[in-house]
Amino acid sequence: MDIFTLLQKFKNDEIDISEVEKQLRLSHIETVHKIARIDTHRIKRTGVPEAILAEGKTKKDLKNIALAQLKAEGRSLITRVSPAQKNALLDLIEQHHLPYIWNDCADTMILHQTEITKTGGRVGIITAGTSDIPVAEEARVTAEEMGCEVVTLYDAGVAGIHRLFTGLGKIIDSRVDSFVVAAGREGTLPAIVAGLVDTPVIGVPVSTGYGEGGGGKAALLSMLQSCSVISVVNIDAGFTAGAFAAKIANAIAKARNSKQ
């Protein structure tokens, strides 16, 4: 039970003060079959939802955790879902008649019983190549889950730099509050974007590329050595990049809204 519902029940004399105290003490952590402890107040405390990383979890455990989080918070974001895990989640969805959103590119699943509250934050997401899109889509799903509007420009890498210039202006015109820029191979694009805009840029090295420095390593080192000012997350860390960009955007939106 979320805090608003709890207080509404107290206001309507449906529960007494001792029950409110009890629920507040219990509400921070939801224990699931001794396999997980869901941090149900994370998004209220930090602004970032607790995502369920499917990678490494059994199908049974994943289903139990996802359902428990959905019941506790009204939404459940699951990342890095394998084909077998997807089928298990679809069985859960059919069994409980749950609304869901599947992103086939990012391999993310959202179970939802409540709608997202729009914050007014705006995030721009750019990729160097088509191969970088799955990581960018994970960032997009995350930022949207945090209430942001997302504007994208995909396949705008430095080998055809004119593609960036023709698309970047449209994103700037959207007045985004932060950028996520995903690039593999030599990872040049985030530094270039940061040299063209006055908005925070988060670089995401992607594990494309091969041979010496492949797997995202050259991209990571290149971004860490960027002359233009950027922040950098780990290789393929789309969730982290999307969450950080959304935190920036939401903070700016909050300040913007307070002046209206």
Short mmCIF file of C-alpha atoms in Angstrom, two decimals:
data_model
loop_
_atom_site.label_atom_id
_atom_site.label_comp_id
_atom_site.label_asym_id
_atom_site.label_seq_id
_atom_site.Cartn_x
_atom_site.Cartn_y
_atom_site.Cartn_z
CA MET A 1 0.00 0.00 0.00
CA ASP A 2 1.50 3.37 -1.00
CA ILE A 3 1.65 6.29 1.43
CA PHE A 4 -1.11 8.29 -0.30
CA THR A 5 -3.57 5.37 -0.11
CA LEU A 6 -2.58 4.73 3.49
CA LEU A 7 -3.21 8.34 4.52
CA GLN A 8 -6.47 8.43 2.56
CA LYS A 9 -7.70 5.37 4.47
CA PHE A 10 -6.73 7.03 7.75
CA LYS A 11 -8.50 10.23 6.75
CA ASN A 12 -11.64 8.24 5.94
CA ASP A 13 -11.47 6.46 9.34
CA GLU A 14 -10.93 3.10 7.63
CA ILE A 15 -7.82 2.43 9.74
CA ASP A 16 -6.50 3.82 13.03
CA ILE A 17 -3.17 5.48 13.82
CA SER A 18 -1.58 2.26 15.09
CA GLU A 19 -2.30 0.57 11.76
CA VAL A 20 -0.75 3.54 9.93
CA GLU A 21 2.40 3.20 12.04
CA LYS A 22 2.51 -0.55 11.42
CA GLN A 23 2.10 -0.16 7.66
CA LEU A 24 4.75 2.56 7.47
CA ARG A 25 7.23 0.31 9.25
CA LEU A 26 6.44 -2.60 6.96
CA SER A 27 6.04 -0.70 3.73
CA HIS A 28 9.68 0.04 3.00
CA ILE A 29 10.66 -3.59 2.37
CA GLU A 30 8.59 -6.35 0.77
CA THR A 31 10.09 -9.81 1.34
CA VAL A 32 9.47 -12.34 -1.43
CA HIS A 33 9.78 -16.04 -0.53
CA LYS A 34 13.14 -15.46 1.18
CA ILE A 35 14.73 -14.78 -2.22
CA ALA A 36 14.34 -11.00 -2.54
CA ARG A 37 13.68 -7.85 -0.53
CA ILE A 38 11.87 -5.27 -2.65
CA ASP A 39 12.64 -1.65 -1.81
CA THR A 40 9.11 -0.34 -2.29
CA HIS A 41 9.92 3.31 -1.49
CA ARG A 42 12.97 3.64 -3.71
CA ILE A 43 11.34 5.83 -6.34
CA LYS A 44 9.91 8.13 -3.66
CA ARG A 45 13.24 8.28 -1.83
CA THR A 46 15.63 8.56 -4.79
CA GLY A 47 13.48 9.38 -7.81
CA VAL A 48 14.55 6.13 -9.51
CA PRO A 49 12.33 3.02 -9.58
CA GLU A 50 13.70 -0.33 -8.47
CA ALA A 51 14.15 -2.24 -11.72
CA ILE A 52 14.26 -6.02 -11.70
CA LEU A 53 17.36 -7.30 -13.48
CA ALA A 54 16.19 -10.57 -15.05
CA GLU A 55 19.71 -11.67 -15.90
CA GLY A 56 20.79 -14.50 -13.57
CA LYS A 57 17.35 -15.13 -12.09
CA THR A 58 15.37 -18.35 -12.45
CA LYS A 59 12.02 -18.09 -14.21
CA LYS A 60 10.18 -18.95 -10.99
CA ASP A 61 12.01 -16.35 -8.92
CA LEU A 62 11.58 -13.70 -11.59
CA LYS A 63 7.82 -14.27 -11.75
CA ASN A 64 7.46 -14.12 -7.96
CA ILE A 65 9.50 -10.94 -7.66
CA ALA A 66 7.75 -9.21 -10.56
CA LEU A 67 4.29 -10.02 -9.20
CA ALA A 68 5.21 -8.90 -5.68
CA GLN A 69 6.61 -5.61 -6.94
CA LEU A 70 3.55 -5.02 -9.09
CA LYS A 71 1.25 -5.55 -6.11
CA ALA A 72 3.35 -3.29 -3.88
CA GLU A 73 3.96 -0.42 -6.31
CA GLY A 74 1.49 -0.77 -9.16
CA ARG A 75 4.28 -1.06 -11.74
CA SER A 76 7.18 -3.42 -12.37
CA LEU A 77 10.09 -2.70 -14.75
CA ILE A 78 12.09 -5.79 -15.74
CA THR A 79 15.31 -5.45 -17.75
CA ARG A 80 17.52 -7.82 -19.77
CA VAL A 81 14.84 -10.45 -20.20
CA SER A 82 15.85 -13.64 -22.04
CA PRO A 83 13.45 -15.38 -24.48
CA ALA A 84 12.75 -18.13 -21.93
CA GLN A 85 12.11 -15.56 -19.19
CA LYS A 86 9.82 -13.62 -21.52
CA ASN A 87 7.69 -16.72 -22.08
CA ALA A 88 7.51 -17.31 -18.32
CA LEU A 89 6.40 -13.71 -17.76
CA LEU A 90 3.78 -14.03 -20.51
CA ASP A 91 2.40 -17.07 -18.69
CA LEU A 92 2.20 -14.96 -15.51
CA ILE A 93 0.50 -12.16 -17.44
CA GLU A 94 -2.09 -14.52 -18.90
CA GLN A 95 -2.73 -16.17 -15.53
CA HIS A 96 -3.37 -12.86 -13.75
CA HIS A 97 -4.74 -10.87 -16.73
CA LEU A 98 -2.06 -8.20 -16.36
CA PRO A 99 -1.52 -5.23 -18.65
CA TYR A 100 2.05 -5.14 -19.94
CA ILE A 101 4.45 -3.43 -22.33
CA TRP A 102 7.16 -5.45 -24.07
CA ASN A 103 10.07 -3.74 -25.83
CA ASP A 104 11.49 -6.25 -28.28
CA CYS A 105 14.57 -4.16 -29.00
CA ALA A 106 15.59 -3.48 -25.39
CA ASP A 107 14.35 -6.81 -23.98
CA THR A 108 12.43 -4.99 -21.26
CA MET A 109 9.03 -5.83 -19.81
CA ILE A 110 6.77 -3.46 -17.88
CA LEU A 111 3.84 -4.81 -15.87
CA HIS A 112 1.49 -2.03 -14.86
CA GLN A 113 -1.70 -1.42 -12.94
CA THR A 114 -1.18 2.34 -12.60
CA GLU A 115 -0.27 5.02 -15.12
CA ILE A 116 2.98 6.98 -15.15
CA THR A 117 2.85 10.50 -13.73
CA LYS A 118 4.36 12.87 -16.29
CA THR A 119 6.98 15.15 -14.77
CA GLY A 120 7.63 17.58 -17.60
CA GLY A 121 11.24 16.41 -17.85
CA ARG A 122 12.63 15.97 -21.37
CA VAL A 123 15.48 13.65 -22.41
CA GLY A 124 17.22 13.41 -25.77
CA ILE A 125 18.74 10.06 -26.79
CA ILE A 126 21.17 9.67 -29.69
CA THR A 127 22.99 6.63 -31.05
CA ALA A 128 26.01 6.45 -33.28
CA GLY A 129 24.85 3.32 -35.11
CA THR A 130 21.92 0.97 -35.47
CA SER A 131 23.77 -1.63 -33.37
CA ASP A 132 23.67 0.80 -30.42
CA ILE A 133 19.88 1.10 -30.44
CA PRO A 134 19.09 -1.76 -27.96
CA VAL A 135 21.12 0.00 -25.24
CA ALA A 136 19.53 3.34 -26.14
CA GLU A 137 16.07 1.79 -25.98
CA GLU A 138 16.76 0.51 -22.47
CA ALA A 139 17.62 4.10 -21.55
CA ARG A 140 14.45 5.37 -23.24
CA VAL A 141 12.20 2.88 -21.44
CA THR A 142 13.79 3.85 -18.12
CA ALA A 143 13.47 7.60 -18.65
CA GLU A 144 9.84 7.26 -19.73
CA GLU A 145 9.13 5.08 -16.69
CA MET A 146 10.40 8.01 -14.60
CA GLY A 147 7.87 10.33 -16.22
CA CYS A 148 10.02 11.97 -18.88
CA GLU A 149 9.26 12.74 -22.50
CA VAL A 150 11.98 11.24 -24.72
CA VAL A 151 13.13 12.48 -28.13
CA THR A 152 15.39 10.16 -30.14
CA LEU A 153 17.88 10.38 -33.01
CA TYR A 154 19.25 7.00 -34.05
CA ASP A 155 22.09 6.12 -36.44
CA ALA A 156 23.81 9.51 -36.48
CA GLY A 157 27.45 8.48 -36.06
CA VAL A 158 30.65 10.26 -37.02
CA ALA A 159 31.22 8.30 -40.24
CA GLY A 160 28.37 10.37 -41.69
CA ILE A 161 28.51 13.38 -39.39
CA HIS A 162 25.97 15.31 -41.49
CA ARG A 163 23.31 12.94 -40.10
CA LEU A 164 23.97 14.35 -36.64
CA PHE A 165 23.72 17.96 -37.73
CA THR A 166 20.43 17.48 -39.56
CA GLY A 167 18.81 15.74 -36.57
CA LEU A 168 20.39 17.45 -33.57
CA GLY A 169 18.64 20.74 -34.27
CA LYS A 170 15.23 19.09 -33.91
CA ILE A 171 16.19 17.70 -30.51
CA ILE A 172 17.53 21.07 -29.37
CA ASP A 173 14.26 22.67 -30.52
CA SER A 174 12.47 20.18 -28.24
CA ARG A 175 14.31 21.87 -25.34
CA VAL A 176 15.55 18.66 -23.76
CA ASP A 177 17.04 18.86 -20.27
CA SER A 178 19.67 16.14 -20.72
CA PHE A 179 21.18 13.87 -23.37
CA VAL A 180 22.08 10.20 -23.49
CA VAL A 181 24.50 9.39 -26.30
CA ALA A 182 25.29 5.72 -26.99
CA ALA A 183 28.24 4.70 -29.16
CA GLY A 184 30.36 1.62 -29.72
CA ARG A 185 33.65 1.12 -31.59
CA GLU A 186 35.78 4.24 -30.89
CA GLY A 187 32.95 5.98 -29.01
CA THR A 188 33.49 9.48 -30.41
CA LEU A 189 29.92 10.73 -30.64
CA PRO A 190 29.19 11.78 -27.01
CA ALA A 191 32.19 14.14 -26.98
CA ILE A 192 31.07 15.73 -30.25
CA VAL A 193 27.51 16.24 -29.02
CA ALA A 194 28.79 17.74 -25.76
CA GLY A 195 30.80 20.25 -27.78
CA LEU A 196 27.65 21.42 -29.56
CA VAL A 197 25.06 21.75 -26.76
CA ASP A 198 24.77 23.46 -23.38
CA THR A 199 22.86 20.51 -21.90
CA PRO A 200 24.36 17.70 -19.74
CA VAL A 201 25.52 14.75 -21.86
CA ILE A 202 25.80 11.18 -20.58
CA GLY A 203 27.96 8.89 -22.67
CA VAL A 204 27.15 5.19 -22.91
CA PRO A 205 29.89 2.96 -24.36
CA VAL A 206 28.32 0.06 -26.23
CA SER A 207 29.86 -3.39 -26.65
CA THR A 208 29.90 -3.22 -30.44
CA GLY A 209 33.22 -3.36 -32.23
CA TYR A 210 35.70 -6.22 -32.42
CA GLY A 211 39.39 -7.05 -32.23
CA GLU A 212 41.76 -5.02 -30.04
CA GLY A 213 39.71 -2.61 -27.92
CA GLY A 214 36.43 -4.24 -28.98
CA GLY A 215 33.51 -5.10 -26.76
CA GLY A 216 33.09 -1.47 -25.71
CA LYS A 217 36.53 -1.06 -24.11
CA ALA A 218 37.88 1.46 -26.63
CA ALA A 219 34.59 3.37 -26.48
CA LEU A 220 34.73 3.51 -22.68
CA LEU A 221 38.33 4.74 -22.59
CA SER A 222 37.65 7.29 -25.32
CA MET A 223 34.69 8.72 -23.42
CA LEU A 224 36.66 8.85 -20.18
CA GLN A 225 39.31 10.90 -22.00
CA SER A 226 36.78 13.28 -23.57
CA CYS A 227 37.96 16.87 -23.88
CA SER A 228 34.40 18.19 -23.91
CA VAL A 229 32.64 17.71 -20.58
CA ILE A 230 30.56 14.53 -20.34
CA SER A 231 29.59 11.98 -17.71
CA VAL A 232 30.16 8.32 -18.56
CA VAL A 233 28.42 5.15 -17.39
CA ASN A 234 29.57 1.56 -17.74
CA ILE A 235 29.52 -0.46 -20.96
CA ASP A 236 25.94 -1.20 -22.13
CA ALA A 237 24.50 0.49 -19.00
CA GLY A 238 21.34 1.77 -20.66
CA PHE A 239 19.27 1.64 -17.49
CA THR A 240 21.82 3.67 -15.53
CA ALA A 241 22.16 6.26 -18.28
CA GLY A 242 18.40 6.61 -18.68
CA ALA A 243 17.85 6.91 -14.93
CA PHE A 244 20.59 9.52 -14.48
CA ALA A 245 19.37 11.55 -17.45
CA ALA A 246 15.81 11.41 -16.10
CA LYS A 247 16.93 12.51 -12.63
CA ILE A 248 18.58 15.56 -14.17
CA ALA A 249 15.57 16.27 -16.37
CA ASN A 250 13.09 15.85 -13.53
CA ALA A 251 15.06 18.16 -11.24
CA ILE A 252 15.09 20.81 -13.96
CA ALA A 253 11.39 20.28 -14.67
CA LYS A 254 10.58 20.66 -10.98
CA ALA A 255 12.43 23.97 -10.86
CA ARG A 256 10.81 25.08 -14.12
CA ASN A 257 7.32 24.21 -12.88
CA SER A 258 7.87 26.03 -9.58
CA LYS A 259 8.38 29.30 -11.46
CA GLN A 260 5.11 29.04 -13.36
#
